Short mmCIF file of C-alpha atoms in Angstrom, two decimals:
data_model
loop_
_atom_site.label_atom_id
_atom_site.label_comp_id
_atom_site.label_asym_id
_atom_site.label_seq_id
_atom_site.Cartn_x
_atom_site.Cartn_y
_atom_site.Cartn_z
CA UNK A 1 -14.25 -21.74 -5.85
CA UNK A 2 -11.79 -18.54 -5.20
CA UNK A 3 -12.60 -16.00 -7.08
CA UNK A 4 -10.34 -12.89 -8.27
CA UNK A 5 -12.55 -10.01 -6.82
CA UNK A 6 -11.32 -6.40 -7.38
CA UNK A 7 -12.51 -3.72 -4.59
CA UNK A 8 -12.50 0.20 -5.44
CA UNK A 9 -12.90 2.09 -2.19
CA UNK A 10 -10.42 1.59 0.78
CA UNK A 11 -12.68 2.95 3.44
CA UNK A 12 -14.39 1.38 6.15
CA UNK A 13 -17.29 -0.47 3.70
CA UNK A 14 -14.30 -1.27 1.29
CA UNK A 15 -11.77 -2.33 3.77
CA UNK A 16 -14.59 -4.35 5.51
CA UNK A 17 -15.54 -6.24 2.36
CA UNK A 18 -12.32 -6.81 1.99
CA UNK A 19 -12.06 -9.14 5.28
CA UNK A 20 -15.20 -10.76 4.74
CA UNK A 21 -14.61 -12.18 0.88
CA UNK A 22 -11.20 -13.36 1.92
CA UNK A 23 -12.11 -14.99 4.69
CA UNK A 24 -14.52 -16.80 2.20
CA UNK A 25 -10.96 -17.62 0.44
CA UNK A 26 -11.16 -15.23 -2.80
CA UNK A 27 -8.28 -13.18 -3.88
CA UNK A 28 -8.97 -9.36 -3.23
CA UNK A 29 -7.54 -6.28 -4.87
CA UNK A 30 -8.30 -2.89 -3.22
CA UNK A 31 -7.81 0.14 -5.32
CA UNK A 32 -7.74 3.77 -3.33
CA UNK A 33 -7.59 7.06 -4.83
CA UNK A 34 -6.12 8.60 -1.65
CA UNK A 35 -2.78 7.92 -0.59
CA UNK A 36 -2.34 5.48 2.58
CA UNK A 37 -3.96 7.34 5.23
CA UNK A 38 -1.42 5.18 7.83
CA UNK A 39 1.17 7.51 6.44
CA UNK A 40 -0.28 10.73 5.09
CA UNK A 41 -2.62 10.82 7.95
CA UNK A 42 -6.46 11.50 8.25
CA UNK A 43 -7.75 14.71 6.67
CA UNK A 44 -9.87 16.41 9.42
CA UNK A 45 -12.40 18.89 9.08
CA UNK A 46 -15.25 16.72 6.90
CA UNK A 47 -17.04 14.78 9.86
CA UNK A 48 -14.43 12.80 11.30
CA UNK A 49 -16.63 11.20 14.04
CA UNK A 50 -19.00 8.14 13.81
CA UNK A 51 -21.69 6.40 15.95
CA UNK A 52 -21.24 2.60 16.00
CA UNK A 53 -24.06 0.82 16.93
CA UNK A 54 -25.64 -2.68 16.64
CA UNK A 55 -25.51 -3.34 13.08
CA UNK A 56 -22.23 -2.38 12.61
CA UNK A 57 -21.01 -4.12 16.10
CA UNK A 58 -22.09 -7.07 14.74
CA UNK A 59 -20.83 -6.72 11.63
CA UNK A 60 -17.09 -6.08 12.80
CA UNK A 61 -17.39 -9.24 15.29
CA UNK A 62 -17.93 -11.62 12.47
CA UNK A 63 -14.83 -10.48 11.50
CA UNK A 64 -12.93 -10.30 14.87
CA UNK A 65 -12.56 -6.63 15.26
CA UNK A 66 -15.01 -5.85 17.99
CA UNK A 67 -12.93 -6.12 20.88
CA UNK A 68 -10.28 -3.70 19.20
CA UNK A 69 -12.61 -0.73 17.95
CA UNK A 70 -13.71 -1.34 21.64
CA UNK A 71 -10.65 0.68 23.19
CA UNK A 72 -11.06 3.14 21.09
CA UNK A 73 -15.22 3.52 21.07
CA UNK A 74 -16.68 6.38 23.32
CA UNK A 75 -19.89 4.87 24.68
CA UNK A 76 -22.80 7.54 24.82
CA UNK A 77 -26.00 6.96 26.38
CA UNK A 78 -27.95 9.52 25.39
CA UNK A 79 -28.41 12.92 24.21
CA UNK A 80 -27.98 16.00 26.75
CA UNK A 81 -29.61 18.81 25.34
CA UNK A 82 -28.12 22.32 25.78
CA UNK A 83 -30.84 25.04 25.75
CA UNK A 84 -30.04 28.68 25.22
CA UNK A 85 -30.44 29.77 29.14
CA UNK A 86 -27.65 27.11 29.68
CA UNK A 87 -30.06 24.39 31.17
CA UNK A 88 -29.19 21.05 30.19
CA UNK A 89 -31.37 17.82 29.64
CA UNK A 90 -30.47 14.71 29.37
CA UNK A 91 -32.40 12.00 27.35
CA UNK A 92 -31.38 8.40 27.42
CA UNK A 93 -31.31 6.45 24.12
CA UNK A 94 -33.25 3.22 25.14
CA UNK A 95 -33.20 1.42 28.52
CA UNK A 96 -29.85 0.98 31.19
CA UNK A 97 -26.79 -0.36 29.10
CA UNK A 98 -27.34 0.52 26.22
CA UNK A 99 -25.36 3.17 24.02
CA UNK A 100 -24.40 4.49 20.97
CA UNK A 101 -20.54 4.72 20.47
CA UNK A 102 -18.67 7.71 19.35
CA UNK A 103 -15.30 6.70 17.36
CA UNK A 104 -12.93 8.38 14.81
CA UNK A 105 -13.69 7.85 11.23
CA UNK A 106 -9.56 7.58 10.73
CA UNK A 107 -8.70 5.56 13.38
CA UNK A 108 -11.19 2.69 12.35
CA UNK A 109 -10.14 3.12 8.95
CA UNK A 110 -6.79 2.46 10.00
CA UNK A 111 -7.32 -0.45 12.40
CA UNK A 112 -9.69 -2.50 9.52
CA UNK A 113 -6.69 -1.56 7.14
CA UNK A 114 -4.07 -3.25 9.29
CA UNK A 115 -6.79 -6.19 9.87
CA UNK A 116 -7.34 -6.65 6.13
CA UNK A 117 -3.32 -6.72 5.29
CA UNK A 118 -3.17 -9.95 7.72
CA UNK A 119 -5.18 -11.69 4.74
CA UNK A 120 -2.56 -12.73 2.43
CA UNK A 121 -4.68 -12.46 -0.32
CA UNK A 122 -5.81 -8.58 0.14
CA UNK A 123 -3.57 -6.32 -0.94
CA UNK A 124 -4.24 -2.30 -1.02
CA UNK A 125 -2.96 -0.13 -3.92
CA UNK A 126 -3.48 3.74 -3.25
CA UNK A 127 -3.10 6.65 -5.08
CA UNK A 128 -5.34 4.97 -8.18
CA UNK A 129 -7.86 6.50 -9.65
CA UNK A 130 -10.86 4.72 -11.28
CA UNK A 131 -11.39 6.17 -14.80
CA UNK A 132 -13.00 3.53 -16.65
CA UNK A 133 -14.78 0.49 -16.25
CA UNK A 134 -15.65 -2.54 -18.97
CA UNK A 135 -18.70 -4.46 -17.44
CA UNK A 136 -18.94 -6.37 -20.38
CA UNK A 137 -15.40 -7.97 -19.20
CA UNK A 138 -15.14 -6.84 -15.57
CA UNK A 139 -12.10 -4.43 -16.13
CA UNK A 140 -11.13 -1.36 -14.91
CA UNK A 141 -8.67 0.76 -15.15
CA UNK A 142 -6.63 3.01 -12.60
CA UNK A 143 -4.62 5.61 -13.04
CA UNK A 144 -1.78 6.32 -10.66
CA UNK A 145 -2.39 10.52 -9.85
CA UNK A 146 1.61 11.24 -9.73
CA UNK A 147 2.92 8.41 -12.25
CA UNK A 148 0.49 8.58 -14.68
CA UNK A 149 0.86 5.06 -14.85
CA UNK A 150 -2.12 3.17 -16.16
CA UNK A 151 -3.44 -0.21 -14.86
CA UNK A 152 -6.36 -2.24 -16.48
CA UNK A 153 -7.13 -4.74 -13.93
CA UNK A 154 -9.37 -7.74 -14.96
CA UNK A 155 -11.16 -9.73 -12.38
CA UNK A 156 -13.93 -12.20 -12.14
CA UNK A 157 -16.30 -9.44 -9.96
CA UNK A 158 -15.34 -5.52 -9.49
CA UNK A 159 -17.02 -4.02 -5.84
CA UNK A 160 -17.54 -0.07 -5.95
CA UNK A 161 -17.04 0.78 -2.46
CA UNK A 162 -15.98 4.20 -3.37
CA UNK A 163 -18.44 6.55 -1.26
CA UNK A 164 -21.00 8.90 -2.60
CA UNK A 165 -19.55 10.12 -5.49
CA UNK A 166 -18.17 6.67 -6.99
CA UNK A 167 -16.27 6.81 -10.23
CA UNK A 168 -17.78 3.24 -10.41
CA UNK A 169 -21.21 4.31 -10.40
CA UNK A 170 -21.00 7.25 -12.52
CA UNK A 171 -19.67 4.66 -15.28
CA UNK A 172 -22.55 2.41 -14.07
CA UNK A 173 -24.78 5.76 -15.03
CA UNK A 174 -24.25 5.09 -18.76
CA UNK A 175 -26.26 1.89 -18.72
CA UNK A 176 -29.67 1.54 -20.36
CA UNK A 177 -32.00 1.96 -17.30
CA UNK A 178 -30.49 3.12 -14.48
CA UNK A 179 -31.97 4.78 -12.41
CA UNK A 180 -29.75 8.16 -10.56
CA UNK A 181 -31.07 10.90 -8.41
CA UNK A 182 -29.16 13.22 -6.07
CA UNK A 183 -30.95 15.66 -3.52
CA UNK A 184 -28.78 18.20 -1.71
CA UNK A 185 -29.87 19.75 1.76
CA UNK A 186 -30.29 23.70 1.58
CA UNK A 187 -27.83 23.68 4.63
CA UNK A 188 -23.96 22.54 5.23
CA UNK A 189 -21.74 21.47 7.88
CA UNK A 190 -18.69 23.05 9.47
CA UNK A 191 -15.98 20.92 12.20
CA UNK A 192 -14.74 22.62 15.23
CA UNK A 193 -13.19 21.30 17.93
CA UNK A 194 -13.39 21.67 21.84
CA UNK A 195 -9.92 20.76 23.28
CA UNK A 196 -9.80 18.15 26.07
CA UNK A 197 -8.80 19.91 29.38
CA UNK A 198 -5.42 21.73 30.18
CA UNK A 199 -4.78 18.50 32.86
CA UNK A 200 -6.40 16.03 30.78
CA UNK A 201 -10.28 14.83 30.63
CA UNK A 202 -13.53 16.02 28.60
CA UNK A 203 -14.65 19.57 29.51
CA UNK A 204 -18.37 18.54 28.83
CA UNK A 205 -20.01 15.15 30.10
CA UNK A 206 -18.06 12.28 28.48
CA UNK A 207 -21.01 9.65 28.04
CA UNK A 208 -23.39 11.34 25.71
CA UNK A 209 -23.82 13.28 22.55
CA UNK A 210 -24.41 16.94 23.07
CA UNK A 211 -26.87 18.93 21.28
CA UNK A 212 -27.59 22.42 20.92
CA UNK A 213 -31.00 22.88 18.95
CA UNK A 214 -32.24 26.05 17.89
CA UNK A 215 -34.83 25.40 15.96
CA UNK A 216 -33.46 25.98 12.02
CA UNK A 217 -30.31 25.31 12.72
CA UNK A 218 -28.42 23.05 15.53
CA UNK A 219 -24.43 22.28 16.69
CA UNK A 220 -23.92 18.94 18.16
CA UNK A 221 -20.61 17.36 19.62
CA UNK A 222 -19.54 13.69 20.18
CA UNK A 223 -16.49 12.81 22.75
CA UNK A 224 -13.23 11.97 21.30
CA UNK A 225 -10.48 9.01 23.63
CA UNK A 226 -8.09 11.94 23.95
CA UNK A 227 -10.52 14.31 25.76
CA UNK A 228 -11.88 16.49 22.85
CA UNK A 229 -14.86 16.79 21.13
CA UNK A 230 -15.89 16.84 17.73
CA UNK A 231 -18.03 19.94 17.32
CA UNK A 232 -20.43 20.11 14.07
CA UNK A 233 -22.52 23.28 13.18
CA UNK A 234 -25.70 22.48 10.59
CA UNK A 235 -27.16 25.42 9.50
CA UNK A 236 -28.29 26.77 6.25
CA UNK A 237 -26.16 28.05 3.54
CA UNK A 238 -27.92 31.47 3.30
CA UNK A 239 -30.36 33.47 4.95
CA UNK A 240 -31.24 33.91 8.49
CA UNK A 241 -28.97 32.21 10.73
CA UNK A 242 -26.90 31.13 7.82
CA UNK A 243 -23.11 30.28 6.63
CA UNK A 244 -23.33 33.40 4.26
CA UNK A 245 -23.70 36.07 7.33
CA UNK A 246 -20.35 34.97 9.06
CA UNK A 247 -17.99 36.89 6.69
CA UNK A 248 -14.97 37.83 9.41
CA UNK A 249 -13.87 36.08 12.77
CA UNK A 250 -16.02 39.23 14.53
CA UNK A 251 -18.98 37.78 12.81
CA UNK A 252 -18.63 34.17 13.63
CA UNK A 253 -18.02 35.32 17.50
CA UNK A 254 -20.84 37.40 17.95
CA UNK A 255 -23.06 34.33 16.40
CA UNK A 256 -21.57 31.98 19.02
CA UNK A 257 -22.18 34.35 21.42
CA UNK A 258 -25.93 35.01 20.64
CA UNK A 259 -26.86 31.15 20.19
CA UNK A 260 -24.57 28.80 21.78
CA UNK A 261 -22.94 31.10 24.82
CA UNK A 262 -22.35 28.25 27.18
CA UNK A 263 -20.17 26.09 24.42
CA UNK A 264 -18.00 29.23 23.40
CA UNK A 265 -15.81 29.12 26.63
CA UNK A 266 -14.81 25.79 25.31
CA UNK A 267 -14.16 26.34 21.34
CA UNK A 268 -10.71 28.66 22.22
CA UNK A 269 -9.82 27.76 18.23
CA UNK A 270 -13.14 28.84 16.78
CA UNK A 271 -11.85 31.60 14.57
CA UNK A 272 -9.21 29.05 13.15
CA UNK A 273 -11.30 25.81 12.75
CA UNK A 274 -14.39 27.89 11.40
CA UNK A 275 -12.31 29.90 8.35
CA UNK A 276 -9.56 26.75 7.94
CA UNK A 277 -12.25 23.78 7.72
CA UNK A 278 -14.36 23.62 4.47
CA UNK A 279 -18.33 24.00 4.51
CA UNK A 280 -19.61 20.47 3.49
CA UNK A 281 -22.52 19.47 2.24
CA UNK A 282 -24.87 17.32 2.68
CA UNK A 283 -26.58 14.87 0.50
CA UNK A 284 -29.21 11.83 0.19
CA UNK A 285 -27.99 9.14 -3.41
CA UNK A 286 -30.05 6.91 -4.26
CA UNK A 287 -30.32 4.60 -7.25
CA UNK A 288 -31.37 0.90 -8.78
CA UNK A 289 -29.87 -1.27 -10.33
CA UNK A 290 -26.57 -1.98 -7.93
CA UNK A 291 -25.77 -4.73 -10.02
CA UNK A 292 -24.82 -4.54 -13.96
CA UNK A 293 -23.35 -7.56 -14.75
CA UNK A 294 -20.28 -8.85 -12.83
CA UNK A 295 -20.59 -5.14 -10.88
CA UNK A 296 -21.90 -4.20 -8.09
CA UNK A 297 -22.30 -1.32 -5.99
CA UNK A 298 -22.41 -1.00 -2.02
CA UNK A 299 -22.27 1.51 0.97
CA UNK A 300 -22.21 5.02 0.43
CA UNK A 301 -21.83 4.16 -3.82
CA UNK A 302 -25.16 2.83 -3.45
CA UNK A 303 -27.18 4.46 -0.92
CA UNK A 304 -25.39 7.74 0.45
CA UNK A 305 -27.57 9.20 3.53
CA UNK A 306 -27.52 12.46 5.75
CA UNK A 307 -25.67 11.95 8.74
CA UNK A 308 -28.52 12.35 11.51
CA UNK A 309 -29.45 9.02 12.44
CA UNK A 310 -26.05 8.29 12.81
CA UNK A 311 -26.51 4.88 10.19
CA UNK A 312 -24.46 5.96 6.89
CA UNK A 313 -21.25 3.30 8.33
CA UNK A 314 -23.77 1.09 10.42
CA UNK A 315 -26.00 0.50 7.35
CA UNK A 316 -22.72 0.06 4.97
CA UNK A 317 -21.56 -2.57 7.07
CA UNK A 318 -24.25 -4.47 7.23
CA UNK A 319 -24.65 -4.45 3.68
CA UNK A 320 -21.42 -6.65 4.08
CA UNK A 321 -22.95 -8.71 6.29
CA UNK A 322 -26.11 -9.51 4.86
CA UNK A 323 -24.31 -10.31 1.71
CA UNK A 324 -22.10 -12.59 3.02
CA UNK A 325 -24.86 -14.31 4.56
CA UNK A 326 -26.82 -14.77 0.98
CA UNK A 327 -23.32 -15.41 -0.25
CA UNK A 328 -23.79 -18.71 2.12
CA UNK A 329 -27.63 -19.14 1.93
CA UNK A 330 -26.68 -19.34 -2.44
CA UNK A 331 -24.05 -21.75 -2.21
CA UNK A 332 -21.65 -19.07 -3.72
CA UNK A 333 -24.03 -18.61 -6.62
CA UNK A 334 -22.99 -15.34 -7.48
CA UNK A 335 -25.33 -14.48 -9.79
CA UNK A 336 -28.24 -15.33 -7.60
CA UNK A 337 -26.49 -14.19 -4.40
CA UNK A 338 -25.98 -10.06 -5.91
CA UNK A 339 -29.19 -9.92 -7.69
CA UNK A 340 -31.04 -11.42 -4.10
CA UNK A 341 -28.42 -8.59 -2.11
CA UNK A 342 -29.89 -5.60 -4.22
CA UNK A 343 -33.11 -6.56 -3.69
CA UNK A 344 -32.59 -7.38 -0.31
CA UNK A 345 -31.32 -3.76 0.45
CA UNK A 346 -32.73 -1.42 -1.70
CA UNK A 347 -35.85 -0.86 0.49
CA UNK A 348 -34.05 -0.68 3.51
CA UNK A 349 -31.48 1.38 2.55
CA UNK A 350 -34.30 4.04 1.16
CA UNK A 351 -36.29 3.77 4.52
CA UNK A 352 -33.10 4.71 6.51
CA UNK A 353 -32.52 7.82 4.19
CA UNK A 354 -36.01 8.73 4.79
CA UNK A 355 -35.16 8.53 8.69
CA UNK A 356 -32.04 10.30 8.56
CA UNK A 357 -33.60 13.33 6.79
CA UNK A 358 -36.32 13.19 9.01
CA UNK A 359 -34.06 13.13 12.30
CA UNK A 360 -32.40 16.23 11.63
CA UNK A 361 -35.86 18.12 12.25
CA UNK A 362 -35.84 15.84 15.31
CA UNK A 363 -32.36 17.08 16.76
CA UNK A 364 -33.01 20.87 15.09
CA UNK A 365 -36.72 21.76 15.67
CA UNK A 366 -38.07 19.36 18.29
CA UNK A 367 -35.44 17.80 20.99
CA UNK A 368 -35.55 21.11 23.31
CA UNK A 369 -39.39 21.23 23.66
CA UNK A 370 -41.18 19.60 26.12
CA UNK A 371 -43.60 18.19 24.59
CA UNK A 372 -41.43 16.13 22.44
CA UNK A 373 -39.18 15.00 25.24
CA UNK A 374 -42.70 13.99 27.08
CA UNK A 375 -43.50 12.04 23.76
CA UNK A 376 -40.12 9.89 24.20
CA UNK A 377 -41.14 9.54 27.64
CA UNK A 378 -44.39 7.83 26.94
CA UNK A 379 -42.73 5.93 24.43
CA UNK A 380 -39.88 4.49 26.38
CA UNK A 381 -42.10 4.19 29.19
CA UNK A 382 -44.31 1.28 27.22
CA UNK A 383 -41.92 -0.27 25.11
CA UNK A 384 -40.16 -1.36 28.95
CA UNK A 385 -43.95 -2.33 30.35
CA UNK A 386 -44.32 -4.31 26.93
CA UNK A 387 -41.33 -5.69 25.93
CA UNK A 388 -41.52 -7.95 22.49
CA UNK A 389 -45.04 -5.69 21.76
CA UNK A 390 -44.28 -2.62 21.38
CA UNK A 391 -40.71 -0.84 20.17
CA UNK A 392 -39.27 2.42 20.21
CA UNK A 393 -38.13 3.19 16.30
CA UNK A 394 -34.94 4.30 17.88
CA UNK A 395 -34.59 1.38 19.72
CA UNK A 396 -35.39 -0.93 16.53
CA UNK A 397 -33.03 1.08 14.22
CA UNK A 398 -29.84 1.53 16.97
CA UNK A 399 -29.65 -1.10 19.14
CA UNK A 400 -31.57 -4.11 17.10
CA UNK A 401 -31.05 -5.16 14.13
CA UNK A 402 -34.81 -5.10 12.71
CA UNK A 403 -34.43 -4.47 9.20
CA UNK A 404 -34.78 -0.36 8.72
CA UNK A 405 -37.79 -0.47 6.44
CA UNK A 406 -40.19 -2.98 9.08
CA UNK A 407 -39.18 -0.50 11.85
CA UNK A 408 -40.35 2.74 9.71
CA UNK A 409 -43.50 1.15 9.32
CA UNK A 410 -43.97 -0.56 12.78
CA UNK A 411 -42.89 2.97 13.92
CA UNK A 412 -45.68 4.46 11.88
CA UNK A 413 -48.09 2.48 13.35
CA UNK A 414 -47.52 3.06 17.03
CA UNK A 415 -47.55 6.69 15.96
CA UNK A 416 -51.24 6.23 16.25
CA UNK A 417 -51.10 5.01 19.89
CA UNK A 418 -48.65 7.72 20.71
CA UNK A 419 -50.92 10.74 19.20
CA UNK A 420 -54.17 9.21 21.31
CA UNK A 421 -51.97 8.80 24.46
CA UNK A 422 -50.70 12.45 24.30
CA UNK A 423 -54.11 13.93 23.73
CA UNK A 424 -55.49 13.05 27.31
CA UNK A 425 -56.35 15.93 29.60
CA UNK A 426 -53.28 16.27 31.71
CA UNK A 427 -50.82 13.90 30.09
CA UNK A 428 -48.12 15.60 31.40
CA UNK A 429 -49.05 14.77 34.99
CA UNK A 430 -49.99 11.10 34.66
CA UNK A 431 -47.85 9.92 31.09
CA UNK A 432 -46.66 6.76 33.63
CA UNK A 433 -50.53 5.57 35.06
CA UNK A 434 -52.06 2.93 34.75
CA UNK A 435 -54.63 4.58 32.20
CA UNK A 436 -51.90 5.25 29.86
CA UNK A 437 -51.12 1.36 30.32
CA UNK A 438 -54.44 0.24 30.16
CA UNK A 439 -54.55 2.65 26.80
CA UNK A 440 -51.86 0.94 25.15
CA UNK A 441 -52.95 -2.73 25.85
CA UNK A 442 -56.25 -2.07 24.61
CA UNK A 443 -54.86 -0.72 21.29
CA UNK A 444 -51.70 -3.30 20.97
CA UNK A 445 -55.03 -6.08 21.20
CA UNK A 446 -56.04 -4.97 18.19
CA UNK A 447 -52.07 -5.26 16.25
CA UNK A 448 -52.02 -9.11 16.97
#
């Protein structure tokens, strides 16, 4: 039976929601706070660039759009890591083929927009803000921000969709038992940009996603269709190293000078992007319930994560998709179908914060020394000699889709294997022998 579902949130989880319930033939209402972003345009400077991988790939086939956010997807291999002598090495994600895929935030945003509107029962209202909601009677209301004008919009099931700080969710907030917490990262972000080249084409290699660690802080950039890069400085607010020490454009020069000397020949708008873009900040949501009666919450509203794993949009989307699929396995039971989805999800979407937090120490601390990269090594190097035994977690949590809390704990195990291989004498010299083989079947034995 159709059902009348209202949607708060236009971007990509929203939008994407949007497809999937009215392709299951139920009436959907999208209510955005921002105005149309196909006319007012994208505002830059907060992260504008994703990495698509398989989850969300398959999420956007089931509803068509795969081929499109194709032509505009940057595939990237693997990371090439930019030490401070200016020696470069590159580390492949997982095995020949496969790749991460750098695309703009906006422009998806806009194409699942435009895909959405060919429903005829989706239609987008922007410019409304969410300042109430009735969960006894699945209302709420919007208020127009130049009008004034004030909606209450009834509906048989209300979606919050509307990112990490969800005027949904801080409604939900006021009901007995649930459960809030919020955990902010002692360090920020700041957007630059490295032009594409004066006769077109990427100044740095096209096919991966550069990374300049140093240690307690890191800058990484990810290729942009036009020939840019997005360029993204971590670093900590204050202290050492920190946002607080780069008062004037002298300041922020002689920092780019002292840590990342081979990127400043290409960032010839530093001064400008560093003083016009904002600081953001970075922050790990989580909370249970996401359901309160006909409500429920999903993507960023209900899980937001730190941005290193590059899973915040992959791991929204596939909260679509894996409640469309209980949707089906319930027989449209709704009731069943969101209580099984939050359950479904919680755990995974907490193990994938836990990764994402932990990932930044990966990229920051550990990616330029050797003994890490020798540690991928090994672990690349048996996950190809046992296929179907043993997994890289990177492997399991970009290019599969094994659900995010089995591979932290699968990943955890092998840990064990990895720590024994990489305390023989030598390992350095003879991480691909057949001892290191013989090593790893002798332990996988005992997993069966």
């Amino acid at each position: 039976m159709s059902k009348k579902i209202t949607i708060a949130g236009a971007g990509l989880v929203g939008s994407v929601l949007a497809c999937y319930l009215a392709k299951r033939g139920h009436k959907v209402n999208v209510y955005e706070r921002r105005p149309d972003m196909r006319q007012a345009g994208y505002i830059g400077g907060r992260s504008i660039n994703l990495a698509l991988s398989s989850r969300g790939w398959h999420a956007l086939d089931k509803i068509g759009l795969s081929d499109r956010i194709a032509e505009i997807a940057i595939p990237m291999s693997g990371r090439m890591v930019h030490a401070l002598d200016g020696t470069t090495t590159y580390i492949p994600y997982g095995q020949d083929g496969q790749s991460i895929y750098s695309v703009s935030r906006g422009e998806l945003n806009r194409i699942v927009i435009d895909e959405a509107e060919r429903y005829p029962d989706i239609h987008f209202h922007f410019d409304q803000v969410c300042s109430h909601v009735d969960f006894d009677n699945t209302t709420a209301r919007f208020t127009h921000v130049h009008s004034g004008h004030v909606n209450t919009i009834a509906s048989d099931y209300l979606f919050a969709a509307d990112g990490a700080f969800s005027a949904v969710r801080y409604e939900m907030q006021k009901a007995p038992q649930f459960n809030f917490s919020q955990t902010y990262e002692d360090y920020g972000y700041k957007e630059l940009t490295i032009p594409a080249l004066p006769g077109g084409g990427w100044a740095l290699e096209r096919n991966a996603l550069h990374i300049w660690p140093r240690q307690s802080f890191m800058m990484i950039a990810l290729p942009n269709i036009d020939g840019s890069f997005t360029v993204t400085l971590f670093a900590s607010y204050k202290g050492e190293n920190g946002f607080d020490r780069l008062r004037t454009p002298a300041d922020v020069t002689a920092y780019f000078q002292q840590h990342f000397p081979t990127a400043l020949p290409h960032l010839p708008t530093l001064e400008h992007d560093f003083f016009d873009n904002p600081t953001g900040a970075l922050v790990t949501m989580r909370c249970f319930p996401w359901v309160h009666r006909h409500t429920a919450l999903i993507g960023d509203a209900a899980h937001a994560v730190v941005p290193f794993y590059g899973q915040g949009m992959n791991c929204g989307f596939e909260d679509v998709d894996v409640l469309d699929d209980i949707l089906t396995a319930a027989g449209d039971n709704w009731t069943q179908a969101l209580d099984r989805y939050q359950h479904a999800r919680k755990a995974n979407a907490d193990a994938i914060a836990d990764l994402a937090l932990y990932n930044y120490i990966e990229m920051r601390d550990l990616s330029g020394q050797p003994e890490f990269q020798l540690r991928l090594k090994v672990e690349k190097h048996l996950a190809a000699h046992f296929p179907g035994r043993f997994h890289t977690l990177y492997s399991m949590v970009t290019f599969d889709r094994v659900p995010y809390a089995e591979a932290r704990a699968r990943a955890a195990r092998q840990s064990t294997l990895l720590d024994q291989i990489m305390a023989m004498p030598h390992i350095a010299d003879r991480w691909d022998s057949p001892e290191v083989l013989r090593a790893a079947e002798a332990w996988l034995a005992t997993q069966a």
